[in-house]
Amino acid sequence: MITENELEKLALTWFQDTGWEFRHGRDIAPDSDTPERTDYRQVLLPTQLRSALGRLNPDVPKAVLDEVLHHIAKPDHPSLIQSNRAFHEALIDGVPVEVEGEGGRRGDRVRLIDFENPGRNRFLVVNQFTIQGRKQPRRPDLVCFINGLPIAVIELKNAASEQADIWSAFNQLATYKEEIADLFVFNEALVISDGLHAHVGSLTASRERYLPWRTVKNENDRPLLEFELEKVVRGFFAPELLLDYLRYFVLFETFDGKLTKKIAGYHQFHAVREAVRVAIKAATMPLLPEGNRVEEPRATYGKRVEARKGGIVWHTQGSGKSISMVCFAAKLMQQPEMQNPTLVVVTDRNDLDGQLFQTFTGARSLLKEAPQQAADRDELRALLDGRPSGGIIFTTVQKFAPGTDEDAFPLLSARTNIVVIADEAHRSQYGFRAVLDKKTGKYKYGFAKHLRDALKNATSDFLISEETGLALQTRVKVILAPVSGCGKSCRVSSSRSAAIARS
């Protein structure tokens, strides 16, 4: 059985294979020949961070960058989680500053990371990184730095020891959060592992929220490896994937006055990435005559990507559907190809509409936009009618019903960059074919027909359904192609979709 020391060496090899640099903690200690910090209480690598600030912000004066370094190193919030949220916002959006220009002072933002170009950042993993704690020195097994910022901590245990299993690593991290709290101000992910098993969690995650990471490059890349930790290193910590994760898959929520941090699981991460890729493809390809399509490889469930057809992500209960929806919205809204799209989130119950609206409202900093909720049919029309761009609109599908004096729902927008996210679509959001009402002698349509009439060129209906694959499509019948597979907790069914299409 592998020892903890041997596991650490293996992990460092995997990190280096993935593109990370490696330094031993003692080689960069304050009293070493090549120190990266001046004090054992420091958790940042200030030289690396200052170098990155200059590299990524060449037009910002050096004095301003020095101030940013000092600001980052000295958080001033009353609690660890509040400091962590403030740091995460600075990591994603940059640090706001004022600089002198030819026309006077102007506002700017100093970037800490280059998300678009991974190669411009420095990825460094350090083992046995000693930090002076409240009572004694503490030495986490592995600390992962990006540009001198300690964004992840990995704690290892010996799988052969009954007294030191993976949950001993969890308890060890809890001790670190008490003893060396400053290290976790900058934390984005915590990993516990005994080699055979490896779980990833957030700063505030309970034991139940530490989840395995079962994939490497994508949903289909599931190598049979002896150690789960290798999948975490080669998958979660792959530089390009990690930057995407930090940017779009971390959010904070306040419930009953308590602030918590939530991060996506592997199934949500890969499902959303595939869904966004397909939604962009479906949104930007030209509409073709019925039967013509562009084919693109998509997971293992189908190859068709059709104009205005986004697909289905099928979650099981409790697998984090609302987080998937928020992350999908955040990532899609910020893609330049979408040209500042409008998202319409459609449910079929007021309570579900309210729950999702509150979840999205709490994630405003991730979404970069405050969502709006239509209180009634008139407000829905006002929010969508002629809207030039942008916006996240919440509504129930019933608000797309025509008025008593209308034979059909009016066209609200002919734009192509409107994306409809329909939740629980199997229950009520269908009905493209006319049905004769024998009492009135008039033909009636389901809500989906009215939604399609209102947003006739909506780019994609990206659907999330907990129970069945039945789906709404605002253009040409129903969705035939699923978006992504996500293991046991998040999957799609192409056969089910095809059966619906035939019905």
Coordinates of C-alpha atoms in Angstrom, one line a residue:
M1 CA 0.0 0.0 0.0
I2 CA 1.3 3.5 -0.9
T3 CA 2.5 5.7 1.9
E4 CA 1.5 9.4 2.3
N5 CA 5.0 10.5 1.3
E6 CA 4.9 8.4 -1.9
L7 CA 1.4 9.7 -2.7
E8 CA 2.7 13.2 -2.4
K9 CA 5.6 12.5 -4.8
L10 CA 3.2 11.0 -7.3
A11 CA 0.8 14.0 -7.0
L12 CA 3.7 16.3 -7.7
T13 CA 4.6 14.3 -10.8
W14 CA 1.1 14.6 -12.1
F15 CA 1.0 18.3 -11.5
Q16 CA 4.2 18.8 -13.4
D17 CA 2.8 16.6 -16.3
T18 CA -0.2 19.0 -16.3
G19 CA 2.0 22.1 -16.7
W20 CA 2.6 23.2 -13.2
E21 CA 6.0 24.2 -11.8
F22 CA 7.1 22.6 -8.5
R23 CA 9.1 23.9 -5.6
H24 CA 9.7 22.3 -2.3
G25 CA 8.5 24.5 0.6
R26 CA 11.9 24.6 2.3
D27 CA 13.5 25.9 -0.9
I28 CA 11.4 29.1 -0.9
A29 CA 11.1 29.5 2.9
P30 CA 11.9 32.9 4.4
D31 CA 15.3 31.6 5.8
S32 CA 16.3 29.7 2.6
D33 CA 18.8 30.8 -0.1
T34 CA 15.9 31.6 -2.5
P35 CA 13.1 33.0 -0.3
E36 CA 9.7 33.8 -1.9
R37 CA 8.4 35.5 1.3
T38 CA 9.9 37.4 4.2
D39 CA 8.0 35.9 7.1
Y40 CA 6.5 32.5 8.0
R41 CA 3.2 34.2 8.7
Q42 CA 2.9 35.3 5.0
V43 CA 0.7 33.1 2.9
L44 CA 1.1 34.9 -0.4
L45 CA 4.2 34.8 -2.6
P46 CA 4.5 38.6 -2.9
T47 CA 7.4 38.6 -5.5
Q48 CA 5.4 36.4 -7.9
L49 CA 2.2 38.3 -7.4
R50 CA 4.0 41.7 -7.9
S51 CA 5.6 40.3 -11.1
A52 CA 2.2 39.1 -12.4
L53 CA 0.6 42.5 -11.7
G54 CA 3.2 44.2 -13.8
R55 CA 3.0 41.6 -16.5
L56 CA -0.8 41.7 -16.8
N57 CA -1.3 45.5 -16.3
P58 CA 1.5 47.2 -18.2
D59 CA -0.3 50.5 -18.4
V60 CA -0.9 50.9 -14.7
P61 CA 1.7 52.9 -12.8
K62 CA 4.0 50.9 -10.5
A63 CA 2.9 52.8 -7.4
V64 CA -0.7 51.8 -8.0
L65 CA 0.3 48.2 -8.5
D66 CA 2.2 48.3 -5.2
E67 CA -0.9 49.6 -3.5
V68 CA -2.9 46.7 -5.0
L69 CA -0.4 44.2 -3.7
H70 CA -0.7 45.7 -0.2
H71 CA -4.5 45.7 -0.5
I72 CA -4.7 42.1 -1.5
A73 CA -2.3 41.0 1.3
K74 CA -4.2 42.8 4.0
P75 CA -7.9 41.8 3.9
D76 CA -10.1 43.9 6.2
H77 CA -13.4 42.0 6.5
P78 CA -14.6 40.7 9.8
S79 CA -15.0 37.0 8.9
L80 CA -13.0 34.6 6.8
I81 CA -15.9 33.9 4.4
Q82 CA -16.5 37.6 3.8
S83 CA -12.8 38.1 3.1
N84 CA -12.9 35.1 0.8
R85 CA -15.8 36.5 -1.2
A86 CA -14.2 39.9 -1.5
F87 CA -11.0 38.2 -2.8
H88 CA -12.9 36.1 -5.3
E89 CA -14.7 39.1 -6.7
A90 CA -11.3 40.8 -7.1
L91 CA -9.9 37.7 -8.7
I92 CA -12.7 37.6 -11.3
D93 CA -13.3 41.3 -11.9
G94 CA -10.0 42.9 -11.0
V95 CA -9.2 45.4 -8.3
P96 CA -10.7 48.8 -8.9
V97 CA -8.2 51.6 -8.9
E98 CA -7.8 55.2 -10.1
V99 CA -4.9 56.2 -12.3
E100 CA -3.7 59.5 -13.6
G101 CA -4.1 60.1 -17.3
E102 CA -3.8 62.9 -19.8
G103 CA -7.4 63.9 -19.1
G104 CA -7.2 63.6 -15.3
R105 CA -7.9 60.7 -13.0
R106 CA -9.8 57.7 -14.4
G107 CA -11.1 54.5 -13.1
D108 CA -9.4 51.2 -14.1
R109 CA -9.2 47.6 -12.9
V110 CA -6.0 45.7 -12.1
R111 CA -6.1 42.1 -13.2
L112 CA -4.7 39.4 -10.9
I113 CA -5.1 36.6 -13.5
D114 CA -5.3 36.4 -17.3
F115 CA -8.3 34.1 -17.8
E116 CA -8.1 34.3 -21.6
N117 CA -4.4 33.3 -21.9
P118 CA -3.4 30.6 -19.4
G119 CA 0.2 30.8 -20.5
R120 CA 0.6 34.3 -19.1
N121 CA 0.0 33.1 -15.6
R122 CA 2.4 31.2 -13.3
F123 CA 1.1 27.9 -11.9
L124 CA 3.2 26.7 -9.0
V125 CA 2.6 23.7 -6.6
V126 CA 4.5 23.7 -3.3
N127 CA 4.8 20.9 -0.9
Q128 CA 5.3 21.2 2.9
F129 CA 4.6 24.9 2.9
T130 CA 5.2 26.0 6.5
I131 CA 3.0 28.7 8.0
Q132 CA 3.2 30.0 11.5
G133 CA -0.1 29.3 13.2
R134 CA -1.7 30.7 16.3
K135 CA -0.1 28.0 18.5
Q136 CA 2.5 26.3 16.3
P137 CA 3.8 26.0 12.8
R138 CA 1.4 24.3 10.4
R139 CA 2.5 22.6 7.2
P140 CA -0.2 21.7 4.6
D141 CA 0.8 18.9 2.2
L142 CA 0.3 20.8 -1.1
V143 CA -0.5 24.4 -1.8
C144 CA -1.4 25.5 -5.3
F145 CA -0.5 29.0 -6.3
I146 CA -1.5 31.0 -9.4
N147 CA 0.6 34.2 -9.7
G148 CA 1.6 33.8 -6.1
L149 CA -2.0 33.5 -4.8
P150 CA -2.7 30.3 -2.8
I151 CA -6.0 29.2 -4.5
A152 CA -6.1 25.6 -3.4
V153 CA -4.9 23.4 -0.6
I154 CA -4.5 19.6 -0.8
E155 CA -4.3 17.4 2.3
L156 CA -3.2 13.8 2.0
K157 CA -3.5 10.8 4.2
N158 CA -2.4 7.2 4.2
A159 CA -5.0 4.8 2.8
A160 CA -3.4 2.0 4.8
S161 CA -3.9 3.7 8.1
E162 CA -7.2 3.1 9.9
Q163 CA -6.5 6.2 12.0
A164 CA -5.8 8.5 9.1
D165 CA -8.4 8.1 6.4
I166 CA -9.7 10.7 4.0
W167 CA -11.9 12.2 6.6
S168 CA -8.9 12.7 8.8
A169 CA -7.7 15.0 6.0
F170 CA -11.1 16.9 6.2
N171 CA -10.6 17.4 10.0
Q172 CA -7.0 18.5 9.4
L173 CA -8.2 21.2 7.0
A174 CA -10.8 22.3 9.6
T175 CA -7.9 22.7 12.1
Y176 CA -5.9 24.7 9.5
K177 CA -8.9 27.1 9.0
E178 CA -8.7 27.9 12.7
E179 CA -5.0 28.0 13.0
I180 CA -3.8 29.6 9.7
A181 CA -7.0 31.3 8.6
D182 CA -5.1 33.8 6.4
L183 CA -4.2 31.0 4.0
F184 CA -7.9 30.4 3.2
V185 CA -8.8 34.0 2.4
F186 CA -7.5 33.2 -1.1
N187 CA -8.8 29.7 -1.3
E188 CA -11.0 28.5 -4.2
A189 CA -10.9 24.7 -3.6
L190 CA -10.0 22.2 -0.9
V191 CA -9.0 18.7 -1.8
I192 CA -8.8 15.7 0.6
S193 CA -7.4 12.4 -0.5
D194 CA -5.9 9.1 0.6
G195 CA -4.8 8.5 -3.0
L196 CA -7.5 5.9 -3.8
H197 CA -10.2 8.4 -3.0
A198 CA -10.2 12.1 -3.6
H199 CA -12.9 14.7 -2.9
V200 CA -13.1 18.4 -3.8
G201 CA -15.0 20.9 -1.6
S202 CA -15.4 24.7 -1.0
L203 CA -14.3 26.7 1.9
T204 CA -17.6 26.3 3.7
A205 CA -18.5 22.7 2.5
S206 CA -19.6 20.1 5.0
R207 CA -18.4 16.5 4.6
E208 CA -21.5 15.7 2.5
R209 CA -20.5 18.5 0.0
Y210 CA -17.0 17.1 -0.6
L211 CA -17.5 15.3 -4.0
P212 CA -15.3 13.2 -6.2
W213 CA -14.0 14.4 -9.5
R214 CA -14.5 11.6 -12.0
T215 CA -13.3 13.1 -15.3
V216 CA -10.2 14.6 -16.9
K217 CA -10.6 16.7 -20.1
N218 CA -14.3 16.3 -20.6
E219 CA -17.3 14.1 -19.8
N220 CA -16.1 11.3 -22.0
D221 CA -12.5 11.3 -20.6
R222 CA -12.9 8.9 -17.7
P223 CA -9.7 6.9 -17.6
L224 CA -9.5 3.9 -15.3
L225 CA -6.8 5.1 -12.9
E226 CA -5.6 3.5 -9.8
F227 CA -5.8 6.8 -7.8
E228 CA -8.8 9.2 -7.9
L229 CA -6.3 11.9 -6.9
E230 CA -4.7 11.6 -10.4
K231 CA -8.1 12.5 -12.0
V232 CA -8.3 15.6 -9.7
V233 CA -4.9 16.8 -10.6
R234 CA -5.1 16.1 -14.3
G235 CA -8.7 17.2 -14.6
F236 CA -9.6 19.8 -12.1
F237 CA -6.2 21.4 -11.9
A238 CA -5.5 21.4 -15.7
P239 CA -4.6 25.1 -16.1
E240 CA -7.1 25.9 -18.9
L241 CA -10.0 24.1 -17.2
L242 CA -9.1 25.5 -13.8
L243 CA -9.2 29.1 -15.0
D244 CA -12.6 28.4 -16.6
Y245 CA -13.8 26.9 -13.3
L246 CA -12.7 29.8 -11.2
R247 CA -14.3 32.3 -13.6
Y248 CA -17.8 30.7 -14.0
F249 CA -18.3 27.9 -11.5
V250 CA -17.9 29.5 -8.0
L251 CA -20.8 31.4 -6.3
F252 CA -21.8 32.6 -2.9
E253 CA -25.2 32.4 -1.3
T254 CA -26.8 33.9 1.8
F255 CA -29.4 31.8 3.6
D256 CA -30.9 32.7 6.9
G257 CA -28.2 35.3 7.3
K258 CA -25.4 32.9 6.8
L259 CA -23.0 33.3 3.8
T260 CA -21.8 30.1 2.1
K261 CA -19.6 29.3 -0.8
K262 CA -20.7 26.8 -3.5
I263 CA -18.6 25.3 -6.2
A264 CA -19.7 23.1 -9.1
G265 CA -19.3 19.4 -9.2
Y266 CA -17.6 17.7 -12.2
H267 CA -21.0 16.8 -13.7
Q268 CA -22.1 20.4 -13.6
F269 CA -18.8 21.7 -14.9
H270 CA -18.7 19.6 -18.0
A271 CA -22.4 19.7 -18.7
V272 CA -22.4 23.5 -18.6
R273 CA -19.3 23.8 -20.7
E274 CA -20.8 21.5 -23.4
A275 CA -24.2 23.2 -23.2
V276 CA -22.6 26.6 -23.7
R277 CA -20.6 25.3 -26.7
V278 CA -23.7 23.9 -28.3
A279 CA -25.9 26.9 -27.5
I280 CA -23.4 29.2 -29.2
K281 CA -23.2 26.9 -32.2
A282 CA -27.0 26.6 -32.4
A283 CA -27.4 30.4 -31.9
T284 CA -25.0 31.5 -34.6
M285 CA -25.6 29.0 -37.4
P286 CA -28.1 30.1 -40.1
L287 CA -31.6 28.8 -40.1
L288 CA -31.9 26.2 -42.8
P289 CA -34.9 24.5 -44.4
E290 CA -36.5 21.7 -42.4
G291 CA -34.3 18.6 -42.5
N292 CA -31.0 20.3 -43.1
R293 CA -28.6 20.5 -40.2
V294 CA -25.0 21.0 -39.2
E295 CA -23.5 18.0 -37.4
E296 CA -21.0 18.5 -34.6
P297 CA -19.6 15.9 -32.2
R298 CA -21.4 16.1 -28.9
A299 CA -20.6 14.0 -25.9
T300 CA -21.6 10.3 -26.5
Y301 CA -25.3 10.8 -27.0
G302 CA -25.7 12.4 -30.4
K303 CA -24.0 14.4 -33.0
R304 CA -26.6 16.9 -34.2
V305 CA -26.4 20.5 -33.4
E306 CA -29.3 22.3 -35.1
A307 CA -30.1 25.9 -35.5
R308 CA -32.1 27.2 -32.5
K309 CA -32.0 23.8 -30.7
G310 CA -29.9 23.8 -27.6
G311 CA -30.7 20.5 -26.0
I312 CA -31.6 18.9 -22.7
V313 CA -29.6 18.4 -19.5
W314 CA -31.3 15.9 -17.4
H315 CA -30.6 16.1 -13.6
T316 CA -31.6 13.7 -10.9
Q317 CA -33.1 15.1 -7.8
G318 CA -30.5 16.8 -5.5
S319 CA -27.7 17.0 -8.0
G320 CA -27.5 20.8 -8.1
K321 CA -29.8 21.8 -11.0
S322 CA -30.0 25.4 -9.9
I323 CA -26.2 25.8 -9.7
S324 CA -26.0 24.4 -13.2
M325 CA -28.5 26.9 -14.4
V326 CA -26.7 29.8 -12.8
C327 CA -23.3 28.8 -14.1
F328 CA -24.7 28.2 -17.6
A329 CA -26.3 31.7 -17.6
A330 CA -23.1 33.3 -16.3
K331 CA -20.8 31.7 -18.9
L332 CA -23.2 32.1 -21.8
M333 CA -24.0 35.8 -21.0
Q334 CA -20.3 36.6 -21.2
Q335 CA -19.4 34.9 -24.5
P336 CA -18.7 37.5 -27.2
E337 CA -20.3 35.4 -29.9
M338 CA -23.7 35.8 -28.2
Q339 CA -23.5 39.6 -28.4
N340 CA -25.0 40.4 -25.0
P341 CA -27.9 37.9 -25.1
T342 CA -31.2 38.0 -23.3
L343 CA -32.0 34.9 -21.1
V344 CA -35.6 34.0 -20.4
V345 CA -36.0 31.5 -17.5
V346 CA -39.3 29.7 -17.8
T347 CA -41.0 27.6 -15.1
D348 CA -44.5 26.4 -14.6
R349 CA -45.1 27.2 -10.9
N350 CA -44.9 30.5 -9.0
D351 CA -43.0 28.9 -6.1
L352 CA -40.4 27.4 -8.4
D353 CA -40.1 30.7 -10.2
G354 CA -39.5 32.5 -7.0
Q355 CA -36.9 30.0 -5.7
L356 CA -34.9 30.2 -8.9
F357 CA -35.2 34.0 -9.0
Q358 CA -33.7 34.2 -5.5
T359 CA -30.9 31.8 -6.4
F360 CA -30.0 34.0 -9.5
T361 CA -30.4 37.2 -7.5
G362 CA -27.9 35.9 -4.9
A363 CA -25.4 35.2 -7.8
R364 CA -25.5 38.8 -9.2
S365 CA -21.7 39.2 -9.0
L366 CA -21.2 36.0 -11.1
L367 CA -23.9 36.9 -13.6
K368 CA -22.8 40.5 -13.9
E369 CA -26.4 41.5 -14.1
A370 CA -29.4 41.7 -11.8
P371 CA -32.2 39.4 -12.9
Q372 CA -35.8 40.6 -13.2
Q373 CA -39.0 38.8 -12.5
A374 CA -42.2 39.4 -14.4
A375 CA -45.1 39.8 -12.0
D376 CA -47.8 39.3 -14.6
R377 CA -48.4 39.0 -18.3
D378 CA -48.3 42.7 -19.0
E379 CA -45.0 43.1 -17.2
L380 CA -43.5 40.2 -19.2
R381 CA -44.5 41.8 -22.4
A382 CA -43.0 45.1 -21.3
L383 CA -39.7 43.5 -20.3
L384 CA -39.4 41.6 -23.6
D385 CA -41.1 43.8 -26.2
G386 CA -38.4 45.4 -28.3
R387 CA -35.7 44.8 -25.8
P388 CA -32.4 45.6 -27.6
S389 CA -30.1 43.3 -25.6
G390 CA -29.2 41.8 -22.3
G391 CA -31.3 40.9 -19.3
I392 CA -32.2 37.8 -17.4
I393 CA -36.0 37.6 -17.3
F394 CA -37.9 35.2 -15.0
T395 CA -41.5 34.1 -15.8
T396 CA -43.9 31.3 -15.6
V397 CA -45.0 29.8 -18.9
Q398 CA -48.6 30.6 -18.2
K399 CA -47.8 34.3 -18.7
F400 CA -47.4 33.5 -22.4
A401 CA -51.1 32.9 -22.8
P402 CA -52.8 35.2 -25.2
G403 CA -55.3 37.8 -23.9
T404 CA -59.0 37.2 -24.0
D405 CA -59.2 39.4 -27.1
E406 CA -56.3 37.8 -28.9
D407 CA -56.2 34.8 -31.2
A408 CA -52.5 34.4 -30.9
F409 CA -49.7 35.7 -28.7
P410 CA -48.0 38.7 -30.3
L411 CA -44.4 38.8 -31.4
L412 CA -42.3 40.4 -28.8
S413 CA -38.8 40.1 -30.3
A414 CA -37.4 38.7 -33.5
R415 CA -33.8 38.8 -32.2
T416 CA -31.7 35.6 -32.6
N417 CA -29.7 35.9 -29.4
I418 CA -32.5 35.2 -27.0
V419 CA -32.0 32.0 -25.0
V420 CA -34.9 30.3 -23.2
I421 CA -34.0 28.1 -20.2
A422 CA -37.1 26.0 -19.4
D423 CA -37.2 24.2 -16.1
E424 CA -39.5 21.2 -15.4
A425 CA -40.5 21.4 -19.1
H426 CA -42.1 18.0 -19.1
R427 CA -45.1 19.1 -17.1
S428 CA -46.7 22.0 -19.1
Q429 CA -44.4 23.5 -21.7
Y430 CA -45.5 21.7 -24.8
G431 CA -48.4 21.9 -27.3
F432 CA -47.4 23.0 -30.8
R433 CA -50.4 21.2 -32.4
A434 CA -53.8 22.7 -32.5
V435 CA -56.5 20.9 -30.5
L436 CA -60.2 21.6 -31.1
D437 CA -62.1 22.9 -28.1
K438 CA -65.5 21.3 -28.6
K439 CA -67.2 23.7 -26.3
T440 CA -66.1 26.9 -28.1
G441 CA -65.5 25.4 -31.5
K442 CA -62.0 27.1 -31.5
Y443 CA -58.6 25.6 -31.9
K444 CA -56.3 25.8 -28.8
Y445 CA -52.5 25.5 -28.5
G446 CA -50.3 24.7 -25.6
F447 CA -48.1 27.3 -24.0
A448 CA -45.0 26.3 -26.0
K449 CA -46.7 27.5 -29.2
H450 CA -47.4 30.9 -27.7
L451 CA -43.8 31.2 -26.4
R452 CA -42.6 30.4 -29.9
D453 CA -44.9 33.1 -31.4
A454 CA -43.5 35.6 -28.9
L455 CA -39.9 34.8 -29.5
K456 CA -39.9 33.3 -32.9
N457 CA -36.1 33.4 -33.5
A458 CA -35.0 32.5 -30.0
T459 CA -31.5 31.1 -30.4
S460 CA -31.8 28.1 -28.2
D461 CA -34.0 26.4 -25.7
F462 CA -31.6 25.1 -23.2
L463 CA -33.7 22.8 -21.0
I464 CA -33.2 21.3 -17.6
S465 CA -35.6 18.7 -16.5
E466 CA -35.5 16.6 -13.4
E467 CA -37.8 13.8 -14.4
T468 CA -38.3 13.2 -18.1
G469 CA -36.8 14.2 -21.4
L470 CA -39.9 15.9 -22.6
A471 CA -39.0 19.3 -23.9
L472 CA -40.1 22.6 -25.3
Q473 CA -38.5 24.2 -28.4
T474 CA -39.3 27.6 -29.6
R475 CA -38.5 26.7 -33.1
V476 CA -39.7 23.7 -35.2
K477 CA -41.1 21.0 -32.9
V478 CA -39.0 19.7 -30.0
I479 CA -35.4 19.3 -29.1
L480 CA -34.0 16.2 -30.7
A481 CA -30.4 16.3 -29.5
P482 CA -29.2 16.2 -25.9
V483 CA -26.6 18.6 -24.6
S484 CA -24.3 16.6 -22.4
G485 CA -24.0 13.5 -20.2
C486 CA -23.0 13.9 -16.6
G487 CA -22.6 10.5 -15.0
K488 CA -25.2 9.3 -12.6
S489 CA -26.3 12.7 -11.3
C490 CA -26.7 14.6 -14.5
R491 CA -27.5 12.9 -17.8
V492 CA -29.5 13.1 -20.9
S493 CA -31.5 10.6 -22.9
S494 CA -31.3 10.8 -26.7
S495 CA -33.6 7.8 -27.1
R496 CA -36.3 9.5 -25.0
S497 CA -35.9 12.7 -27.0
A498 CA -36.2 10.8 -30.2
A499 CA -39.3 9.1 -29.0
I500 CA -40.9 12.5 -28.1
A501 CA -40.0 13.8 -31.5
R502 CA -41.8 11.0 -33.2
S503 CA -45.0 11.4 -31.0

